[in-house]
């Protein structure tokens, strides 16, 4: 029997996707989406700013800014801007390696090789070549008693300590904004773990070994039309008015779906499984909602506080095991074309300091994780559009990501230069670091914007996948998608938990999680 009333908690990417796909899967069921804020979209926030001093309209992103075309569930949902794999932003990516980074290789801004041939002439060859070329000849060295380990431990085993610290930590900064010594390799980068298994102990051999083809019956089907052909040869894409184009389109979809209701400014205070197997959802916008099934797309720590019973007994395990990273996203707009500010490319990441992350009293505590050259990667979002943008544009837009494993400095929330005539010390410090990293003097920005994304990305600690299996069992859901056992869990399959804290953190992962939820209820 299908659900009669499904409550979806959280109106971010996963919650929106869940409501859309549940409404399609259960057209006769009532779907209620509850969101504590007055807007939907979660961490996806786009803002267009008119800057008359440079004669430009600039699109700023406070969260995710681009997508990869391998996320079929996103392509299935719905004016896109594409970056071909042959374009400089796709081919040219950089590392910034401070002089004190503790190894004998080059320092400063270094382009990451995109092929074996480019690696041979790269200044980074002294780090990358030995690690990659000798890895296939290393013996199988995964301890027999481990089922998971940190990204840093994995890369150190297979590619060496220097490679792990310089490249592994920078990669993790760019995706998870956390310390690679804490992040689970199986949960965060399952393809690398599987490659080692497929290659009988070697990552390189594993990636060179073709995967076994799935049976056609197991393949997912997506309603993509001619999108795969459009996306052929594309590295990343976005939208002319930013990523919020996606979430606003999802919201409009729900607003026109007859069996869906949206309640904003609804702060959920508790969940309770009633004796008749219905779920009581207490919230701030009226009497408690009684639902036959609930989907939580909330951060796991938030859900943890909702379902603790009076005797302090946790009804669902492992909700508060993973810490979360806070990321400060800072947009800057300079009154010069990109050629006068930075090299042509996508941007750069920065490895972790060799002596660990400094505390807030250290001058570098603003902790730059990386910088995106938005004027190269997504220049079509700004107006007016200029021929040969890199050389001739009226301005340069870039975004610095800070925080994560670094100690958090005191910051005002969501401040911009349009709200104050004084440049805060935090912005001045970032500007000084940017000058050092780019190796040139820079003018003051004509505009800057701080977005404080508090506890936005979970750090999936080693053992995360096993803990999520245990959680699903307690919910009465099988670890095999599409099956369940109502008699085996405290929640009798009436509660599903999805989102970045359960699976992957990318936009595609979050939307796919919403696409899969509720299959156990058919």
Coordinates of C-alpha atoms in Angstrom, one line a residue:
X1 CA 0.0 0.0 0.0
X2 CA 1.5 3.4 -1.0
X3 CA 2.0 6.1 1.6
X4 CA -0.9 8.4 2.3
X5 CA 1.0 11.5 3.4
X6 CA 4.8 12.0 3.1
X7 CA 6.5 14.8 5.0
X8 CA 9.8 15.9 3.5
X9 CA 12.0 17.8 6.0
X10 CA 14.4 20.3 4.5
X11 CA 14.1 22.3 1.3
X12 CA 17.7 22.1 0.1
X13 CA 18.8 20.2 -3.1
X14 CA 18.0 16.8 -1.6
X15 CA 14.7 17.8 -0.1
X16 CA 13.5 19.4 -3.4
X17 CA 14.6 16.4 -5.4
X18 CA 12.9 14.1 -2.9
X19 CA 9.6 15.9 -3.1
X20 CA 9.7 16.0 -6.9
X21 CA 10.4 12.3 -7.4
X22 CA 8.1 11.2 -4.6
X23 CA 5.2 13.2 -6.2
X24 CA 5.9 11.3 -9.4
X25 CA 6.2 7.9 -7.8
X26 CA 3.1 8.4 -5.6
X27 CA 0.7 10.7 -7.5
X28 CA -2.2 9.9 -5.1
X29 CA -0.1 10.6 -1.9
X30 CA 0.0 14.0 -0.3
X31 CA 3.5 15.4 -0.1
X32 CA 4.3 18.2 2.4
X33 CA 7.7 19.9 2.2
X34 CA 8.8 21.7 5.4
X35 CA 11.6 24.3 5.3
X36 CA 12.8 26.3 8.3
X37 CA 14.0 29.3 6.2
X38 CA 11.9 31.7 4.1
X39 CA 13.5 30.4 0.9
X40 CA 14.2 27.0 -0.7
X41 CA 17.5 25.9 -2.1
X42 CA 19.7 25.4 1.0
X43 CA 23.4 26.3 0.3
X44 CA 22.6 27.1 -3.4
X45 CA 22.6 30.9 -3.5
X46 CA 23.1 33.2 -6.5
X47 CA 23.1 36.9 -6.5
X48 CA 23.4 39.4 -9.4
X49 CA 25.0 42.7 -8.6
X50 CA 25.1 45.9 -10.8
X51 CA 28.4 47.7 -10.6
X52 CA 28.1 51.0 -12.4
X53 CA 31.7 52.0 -11.6
X54 CA 32.9 49.3 -14.1
X55 CA 29.7 49.2 -16.2
X56 CA 29.0 45.5 -15.5
X57 CA 26.3 43.2 -14.1
X58 CA 28.1 40.5 -12.1
X59 CA 26.7 37.1 -11.1
X60 CA 28.0 35.9 -7.6
X61 CA 27.6 32.4 -6.2
X62 CA 27.6 31.7 -2.4
X63 CA 27.6 28.0 -2.7
X64 CA 28.0 25.4 -5.6
X65 CA 28.9 27.1 -8.8
X66 CA 29.2 24.5 -11.5
X67 CA 28.1 20.9 -12.3
X68 CA 29.7 18.0 -14.1
X69 CA 27.7 16.3 -16.9
X70 CA 28.1 12.8 -15.4
X71 CA 25.3 13.6 -12.9
X72 CA 22.4 12.2 -15.0
X73 CA 19.8 13.0 -12.4
X74 CA 20.6 16.7 -12.7
X75 CA 20.5 16.7 -16.5
X76 CA 17.1 15.0 -16.3
X77 CA 15.6 17.8 -14.3
X78 CA 16.2 20.7 -16.7
X79 CA 19.8 28.4 -20.8
X80 CA 23.0 26.4 -19.7
X81 CA 26.6 27.6 -19.9
X82 CA 29.1 24.9 -20.8
X83 CA 32.9 24.7 -20.5
X84 CA 34.4 22.3 -23.1
X85 CA 37.1 19.9 -22.0
X86 CA 39.4 21.6 -24.5
X87 CA 38.9 25.1 -23.0
X88 CA 41.6 26.7 -20.8
X89 CA 39.4 26.6 -17.7
X90 CA 39.0 22.9 -18.1
X91 CA 42.6 22.1 -19.0
X92 CA 44.5 24.6 -16.7
X93 CA 44.1 23.9 -13.0
X94 CA 46.7 25.0 -10.5
X95 CA 48.2 24.3 -7.1
X96 CA 49.6 27.0 -4.9
X97 CA 52.4 25.6 -2.8
X98 CA 53.9 27.8 -0.1
X99 CA 57.7 27.9 0.1
X100 CA 57.4 26.4 3.6
X101 CA 55.5 23.4 2.5
X102 CA 58.2 21.1 3.6
X103 CA 59.4 19.4 0.4
X104 CA 62.1 20.0 -2.2
X105 CA 59.8 20.6 -5.1
X106 CA 58.7 23.9 -6.6
X107 CA 56.7 26.5 -4.8
X108 CA 54.3 29.2 -5.9
X109 CA 51.5 28.8 -8.4
X110 CA 52.0 25.6 -10.4
X111 CA 49.9 24.2 -13.2
X112 CA 48.8 20.7 -12.6
X113 CA 49.7 18.4 -15.5
X114 CA 46.7 17.0 -17.5
X115 CA 48.6 14.1 -19.1
X116 CA 51.7 11.9 -18.7
X117 CA 53.4 13.9 -21.5
X118 CA 52.7 17.3 -19.8
X119 CA 53.9 15.7 -16.5
X120 CA 57.3 15.0 -18.0
X121 CA 58.0 18.8 -18.4
X122 CA 56.1 19.9 -15.3
X123 CA 57.9 21.5 -12.3
X124 CA 55.7 19.1 -10.3
X125 CA 57.3 16.1 -12.0
X126 CA 59.6 15.5 -9.0
X127 CA 56.5 14.8 -6.8
X128 CA 54.1 13.2 -9.3
X129 CA 56.3 11.0 -11.6
X130 CA 57.8 8.7 -9.0
X131 CA 54.5 8.4 -7.2
X132 CA 52.6 7.4 -10.3
X133 CA 55.2 5.5 -12.3
X134 CA 56.3 3.3 -9.3
X135 CA 52.9 2.7 -7.8
X136 CA 52.0 -0.3 -10.1
X137 CA 55.2 -2.1 -8.9
X138 CA 54.5 -1.6 -5.2
X139 CA 53.4 -4.7 -3.4
X140 CA 49.8 -5.1 -2.2
X141 CA 50.0 -3.2 1.1
X142 CA 46.4 -2.8 2.4
X143 CA 46.3 -4.4 5.8
X144 CA 44.0 -7.4 5.8
X145 CA 42.0 -6.3 8.8
X146 CA 40.9 -2.8 7.5
X147 CA 37.7 -2.0 5.7
X148 CA 38.3 1.7 5.4
X149 CA 40.9 4.4 6.1
X150 CA 41.5 8.1 5.7
X151 CA 42.3 9.6 2.3
X152 CA 45.7 10.6 3.6
X153 CA 46.5 7.1 4.8
X154 CA 45.4 5.6 1.5
X155 CA 47.5 8.0 -0.7
X156 CA 50.5 7.6 1.6
X157 CA 50.3 3.8 1.3
X158 CA 50.1 3.8 -2.4
X159 CA 51.7 7.1 -3.6
X160 CA 53.9 8.3 -0.8
X161 CA 53.7 10.8 2.0
X162 CA 54.7 13.9 -0.1
X163 CA 52.1 13.1 -2.8
X164 CA 49.4 12.6 -0.1
X165 CA 50.1 15.8 1.6
X166 CA 50.6 18.0 -1.4
X167 CA 48.0 16.6 -3.8
X168 CA 45.7 14.6 -1.6
X169 CA 45.1 17.3 1.0
X170 CA 44.5 19.9 -1.7
X171 CA 41.9 17.7 -3.5
X172 CA 40.1 17.2 -0.2
X173 CA 40.2 21.0 0.5
X174 CA 38.5 21.6 -2.9
X175 CA 35.6 19.1 -2.4
X176 CA 35.1 18.5 1.3
X177 CA 36.8 21.5 2.9
X178 CA 38.3 19.3 5.6
X179 CA 41.5 17.5 6.7
X180 CA 42.4 14.6 4.5
X181 CA 43.7 12.8 7.6
X182 CA 40.1 12.5 8.8
X183 CA 38.1 11.8 5.7
X184 CA 37.0 8.3 4.7
X185 CA 38.4 7.2 1.4
X186 CA 35.7 4.6 0.8
X187 CA 32.9 7.1 1.5
X188 CA 34.4 10.1 -0.3
X189 CA 36.3 8.5 -3.2
X190 CA 34.8 5.0 -3.7
X191 CA 36.2 4.7 -7.2
X192 CA 39.8 5.0 -5.9
X193 CA 39.2 2.3 -3.3
X194 CA 37.6 0.1 -5.9
X195 CA 40.4 0.7 -8.4
X196 CA 42.9 -0.6 -5.8
X197 CA 40.8 -3.8 -5.5
X198 CA 40.3 -4.2 -9.3
X199 CA 44.1 -3.6 -9.8
X200 CA 45.0 -6.3 -7.2
X201 CA 46.6 -3.7 -5.0
X202 CA 47.5 -1.0 -7.6
X203 CA 45.4 2.1 -8.2
X204 CA 47.0 2.7 -11.6
X205 CA 46.4 -0.9 -12.8
X206 CA 42.9 -0.6 -11.5
X207 CA 42.0 2.4 -13.5
X208 CA 43.6 0.9 -16.6
X209 CA 41.5 -2.3 -16.1
X210 CA 38.0 -2.1 -17.7
X211 CA 35.1 -2.4 -15.3
X212 CA 32.8 -5.3 -15.6
X213 CA 29.7 -4.3 -17.5
X214 CA 26.4 -4.3 -15.6
X215 CA 23.5 -6.3 -16.8
X216 CA 21.2 -4.1 -18.8
X217 CA 18.4 -4.9 -16.4
X218 CA 20.4 -3.2 -13.6
X219 CA 21.0 0.0 -15.6
X220 CA 19.2 3.1 -14.4
X221 CA 17.1 4.9 -17.0
X222 CA 16.9 8.7 -17.2
X223 CA 14.7 10.9 -19.3
X224 CA 17.5 12.9 -20.9
X225 CA 16.3 13.5 -24.5
X226 CA 19.2 15.0 -26.6
X227 CA 21.1 16.3 -23.5
X228 CA 23.8 13.6 -23.6
X229 CA 24.7 14.7 -27.1
X230 CA 24.8 18.4 -26.0
X231 CA 27.0 17.5 -23.1
X232 CA 29.5 15.5 -25.2
X233 CA 33.0 16.9 -24.6
X234 CA 31.8 19.2 -21.8
X235 CA 33.9 19.5 -18.6
X236 CA 31.5 21.5 -16.4
X237 CA 28.4 23.6 -16.9
X238 CA 26.2 26.1 -15.1
X239 CA 23.4 28.5 -15.8
X240 CA 23.4 32.2 -17.0
X241 CA 21.8 33.3 -13.8
X242 CA 23.7 30.9 -11.6
X243 CA 23.0 27.7 -9.8
X244 CA 19.8 29.1 -8.2
X245 CA 18.3 28.7 -11.6
X246 CA 18.2 25.0 -10.8
X247 CA 16.6 25.2 -7.4
X248 CA 14.1 27.8 -8.5
X249 CA 13.0 25.6 -11.4
X250 CA 12.6 22.7 -8.9
X251 CA 10.5 25.0 -6.7
X252 CA 8.3 26.0 -9.6
X253 CA 7.8 22.3 -10.5
X254 CA 6.6 21.6 -7.0
X255 CA 4.3 24.7 -6.9
X256 CA 2.4 23.3 -10.0
X257 CA 2.2 19.7 -8.7
X258 CA -1.3 19.1 -7.3
X259 CA -0.3 16.7 -4.5
X260 CA 2.5 18.8 -3.1
X261 CA 2.3 21.5 -0.4
X262 CA 5.3 23.7 0.7
X263 CA 5.5 25.3 4.1
X264 CA 8.4 27.8 4.7
X265 CA 9.6 29.2 8.0
X266 CA 8.6 25.9 9.5
X267 CA 11.1 25.0 12.2
X268 CA 10.7 21.3 13.0
X269 CA 11.1 20.6 16.8
X270 CA 10.5 16.9 17.1
X271 CA 9.6 13.6 15.4
X272 CA 7.7 10.8 17.1
X273 CA 6.6 7.4 15.9
X274 CA 3.0 6.9 17.1
X275 CA 1.5 3.6 18.1
X276 CA -0.5 3.3 14.8
X277 CA 2.8 3.6 12.9
X278 CA 2.2 7.2 11.8
X279 CA 4.8 9.9 12.5
X280 CA 4.0 13.1 14.4
X281 CA 6.1 16.1 13.1
X282 CA 6.0 19.0 15.5
X283 CA 6.8 22.3 13.8
X284 CA 6.5 26.1 14.3
X285 CA 3.8 26.8 11.7
X286 CA 0.8 25.3 13.4
X287 CA -0.4 22.0 14.9
X288 CA 1.8 18.9 14.5
X289 CA 1.7 17.3 11.1
X290 CA 0.7 13.6 11.1
X291 CA 2.4 11.7 8.2
X292 CA 2.4 8.0 7.2
X293 CA 6.1 8.4 6.1
X294 CA 8.8 11.0 6.6
X295 CA 11.9 11.8 4.5
X296 CA 14.6 13.7 6.4
X297 CA 16.9 15.7 4.2
X298 CA 18.2 17.6 7.2
X299 CA 21.8 17.6 8.4
X300 CA 22.3 14.4 10.5
X301 CA 23.1 16.3 13.6
X302 CA 19.9 18.3 13.3
X303 CA 17.9 15.1 13.0
X304 CA 19.7 13.7 16.0
X305 CA 18.3 16.4 18.1
X306 CA 14.7 15.8 16.8
X307 CA 14.4 12.1 17.6
X308 CA 16.1 11.7 21.0
X309 CA 13.5 10.4 23.4
X310 CA 12.9 11.5 27.0
X311 CA 15.1 8.8 28.4
X312 CA 18.1 10.0 26.3
X313 CA 18.0 6.9 24.2
X314 CA 18.9 7.4 20.6
X315 CA 16.3 5.9 18.3
X316 CA 18.5 6.0 15.2
X317 CA 22.3 5.3 15.6
X318 CA 25.2 7.2 14.2
X319 CA 23.6 10.5 13.4
X320 CA 26.1 12.6 15.4
X321 CA 29.3 10.7 14.5
X322 CA 30.6 13.1 11.7
X323 CA 31.7 16.7 12.2
X324 CA 30.8 19.4 9.8
X325 CA 33.0 22.0 8.1
X326 CA 32.1 25.7 8.0
X327 CA 33.2 27.4 4.7
X328 CA 33.4 31.2 4.2
X329 CA 32.9 31.9 0.5
X330 CA 34.3 35.3 -0.5
X331 CA 33.6 36.9 -3.9
X332 CA 35.9 39.7 -5.2
X333 CA 35.5 41.9 -8.3
X334 CA 38.6 43.8 -9.5
X335 CA 38.5 46.7 -12.1
X336 CA 41.0 45.0 -14.5
X337 CA 40.7 42.3 -17.1
X338 CA 41.6 38.7 -16.0
X339 CA 45.0 38.8 -17.9
X340 CA 46.1 41.5 -15.4
X341 CA 45.1 39.5 -12.3
X342 CA 45.6 35.7 -12.8
X343 CA 46.7 33.1 -15.3
X344 CA 44.0 31.7 -17.7
X345 CA 42.5 28.6 -16.1
X346 CA 39.9 27.3 -13.6
X347 CA 41.7 28.3 -10.4
X348 CA 43.9 26.7 -7.7
X349 CA 43.9 24.7 -4.5
X350 CA 46.2 24.8 -1.6
X351 CA 47.6 21.9 0.3
X352 CA 47.5 21.7 4.1
X353 CA 50.4 23.3 6.0
X354 CA 53.2 20.9 6.8
X355 CA 53.0 21.7 10.5
X356 CA 49.3 21.4 10.8
X357 CA 46.5 23.9 10.7
X358 CA 47.2 27.2 12.6
X359 CA 44.8 28.5 15.3
X360 CA 42.9 31.7 15.1
X361 CA 45.7 33.8 16.5
X362 CA 47.9 33.0 13.5
X363 CA 47.8 35.6 10.7
X364 CA 47.0 32.9 8.2
X365 CA 44.1 31.6 10.2
X366 CA 41.6 32.9 7.5
X367 CA 42.8 29.6 5.9
X368 CA 42.5 29.9 2.2
X369 CA 41.5 26.4 0.8
X370 CA 41.4 27.5 -2.9
X371 CA 40.4 30.2 -5.4
X372 CA 38.2 29.9 -8.4
X373 CA 38.8 32.1 -11.5
X374 CA 35.1 32.7 -12.2
X375 CA 35.9 35.2 -15.0
X376 CA 37.5 32.4 -16.9
X377 CA 35.3 29.4 -16.0
X378 CA 31.9 31.0 -16.3
X379 CA 32.4 34.5 -17.9
X380 CA 29.1 34.3 -19.8
X381 CA 27.2 34.9 -16.6
X382 CA 28.3 38.5 -16.5
X383 CA 27.1 41.4 -18.7
X384 CA 28.1 42.9 -21.0
X385 CA 29.7 39.9 -22.7
X386 CA 33.0 40.7 -24.2
X387 CA 34.9 39.2 -27.1
X388 CA 38.1 37.6 -25.8
X389 CA 37.0 38.1 -22.3
X390 CA 40.3 37.1 -20.7
X391 CA 42.1 40.0 -22.4
X392 CA 39.4 42.6 -22.8
X393 CA 36.8 42.4 -20.0
X394 CA 36.2 45.4 -17.8
X395 CA 36.6 43.4 -14.7
X396 CA 37.8 40.2 -13.1
X397 CA 35.6 38.1 -10.8
X398 CA 37.1 35.4 -8.5
X399 CA 36.0 33.5 -5.4
X400 CA 38.1 32.5 -2.5
X401 CA 37.1 29.5 -0.2
X402 CA 38.3 29.7 3.4
X403 CA 37.7 28.0 6.7
X404 CA 37.1 24.3 6.8
X405 CA 39.8 22.7 9.0
X406 CA 41.3 26.1 9.9
X407 CA 40.1 27.8 13.1
X408 CA 37.2 30.1 12.5
X409 CA 37.8 33.8 12.8
X410 CA 35.0 36.0 14.0
X411 CA 33.0 37.1 11.0
X412 CA 29.9 39.2 10.4
X413 CA 27.2 37.3 8.6
X414 CA 26.9 37.7 4.8
X415 CA 28.5 41.1 4.7
X416 CA 29.3 42.9 1.4
X417 CA 31.1 46.1 0.4
X418 CA 27.7 47.7 -0.4
X419 CA 26.9 47.6 3.3
X420 CA 30.1 49.2 4.7
X421 CA 32.7 51.8 3.6
X422 CA 35.4 50.1 5.6
X423 CA 37.2 46.9 4.4
X424 CA 37.2 44.5 7.3
X425 CA 40.6 43.0 8.5
X426 CA 39.4 39.6 7.3
X427 CA 39.0 40.9 3.7
X428 CA 42.3 42.8 3.9
X429 CA 44.1 39.7 5.1
X430 CA 42.6 37.6 2.2
X431 CA 43.6 40.3 -0.3
X432 CA 47.2 40.2 1.0
X433 CA 47.2 36.4 0.7
X434 CA 45.8 36.6 -2.8
X435 CA 48.7 39.0 -3.8
X436 CA 51.2 36.5 -2.4
X437 CA 49.6 33.5 -4.1
X438 CA 49.3 35.2 -7.5
X439 CA 52.7 36.9 -7.2
X440 CA 51.6 40.4 -8.1
X441 CA 50.3 43.6 -6.7
X442 CA 46.5 44.0 -7.0
X443 CA 44.2 47.0 -6.8
X444 CA 41.5 46.9 -4.1
X445 CA 38.3 45.2 -5.3
X446 CA 35.5 47.4 -6.4
X447 CA 33.1 44.9 -4.8
X448 CA 33.5 42.0 -2.3
X449 CA 30.9 39.7 -0.7
X450 CA 31.2 37.3 2.3
X451 CA 29.0 34.2 2.5
X452 CA 29.2 32.3 5.8
X453 CA 28.1 28.7 5.2
X454 CA 27.9 27.4 8.7
X455 CA 28.4 23.6 9.1
X456 CA 27.7 23.1 5.4
X457 CA 29.8 20.0 4.5
X458 CA 30.0 16.8 6.5
X459 CA 33.4 15.1 7.1
X460 CA 32.6 11.5 6.5
X461 CA 34.9 9.7 9.0
X462 CA 36.4 6.3 8.3
X463 CA 33.8 3.6 8.9
X464 CA 31.0 5.8 7.6
X465 CA 29.6 3.3 5.1
X466 CA 29.2 0.6 7.8
X467 CA 27.6 3.1 10.2
X468 CA 25.1 4.1 7.5
X469 CA 24.2 0.4 7.0
X470 CA 23.6 0.1 10.7
X471 CA 21.4 3.2 10.6
X472 CA 19.3 1.9 7.7
X473 CA 18.8 -1.4 9.6
X474 CA 17.4 0.5 12.6
X475 CA 15.1 2.4 10.2
X476 CA 13.8 -0.9 8.9
X477 CA 15.4 -0.3 5.5
X478 CA 17.7 -2.8 3.8
X479 CA 21.2 -1.9 2.7
X480 CA 20.0 -3.1 -0.7
X481 CA 18.2 -0.2 -2.4
X482 CA 14.5 -0.9 -3.1
X483 CA 14.0 -3.4 -0.2
X484 CA 13.1 -3.2 3.4
X485 CA 12.1 -5.2 6.5
X486 CA 9.3 -3.5 8.4
X487 CA 9.8 -5.7 11.4
X488 CA 13.5 -5.2 11.9
X489 CA 13.9 -1.5 12.8
X490 CA 12.5 0.8 15.4
X491 CA 11.0 3.1 12.7
X492 CA 9.4 0.3 10.7
X493 CA 10.5 1.8 7.4
X494 CA 8.4 4.9 8.0
X495 CA 11.5 7.2 8.2
X496 CA 14.1 7.6 5.4
X497 CA 17.3 9.6 6.0
X498 CA 19.0 11.1 2.9
X499 CA 21.4 13.9 2.0
X500 CA 25.0 14.9 2.0
X501 CA 25.6 13.4 5.5
X502 CA 24.6 10.0 4.2
X503 CA 25.9 9.9 0.7
X504 CA 28.0 12.1 -1.5
X505 CA 28.2 15.9 -1.2
X506 CA 28.0 17.0 -4.8
X507 CA 25.0 18.6 -6.4
X508 CA 24.5 15.4 -8.5
X509 CA 24.8 13.2 -5.4
X510 CA 22.2 15.1 -3.5
X511 CA 19.7 15.1 -6.4
X512 CA 20.3 11.4 -7.0
X513 CA 19.6 10.7 -3.4
X514 CA 16.2 12.4 -3.7
X515 CA 15.5 10.4 -6.9
X516 CA 16.1 7.1 -5.1
X517 CA 14.2 7.8 -1.8
X518 CA 10.9 6.0 -1.2
X519 CA 11.5 3.0 -3.5
X520 CA 11.1 0.8 -0.4
X521 CA 7.5 2.1 0.0
X522 CA 6.2 0.9 -3.3

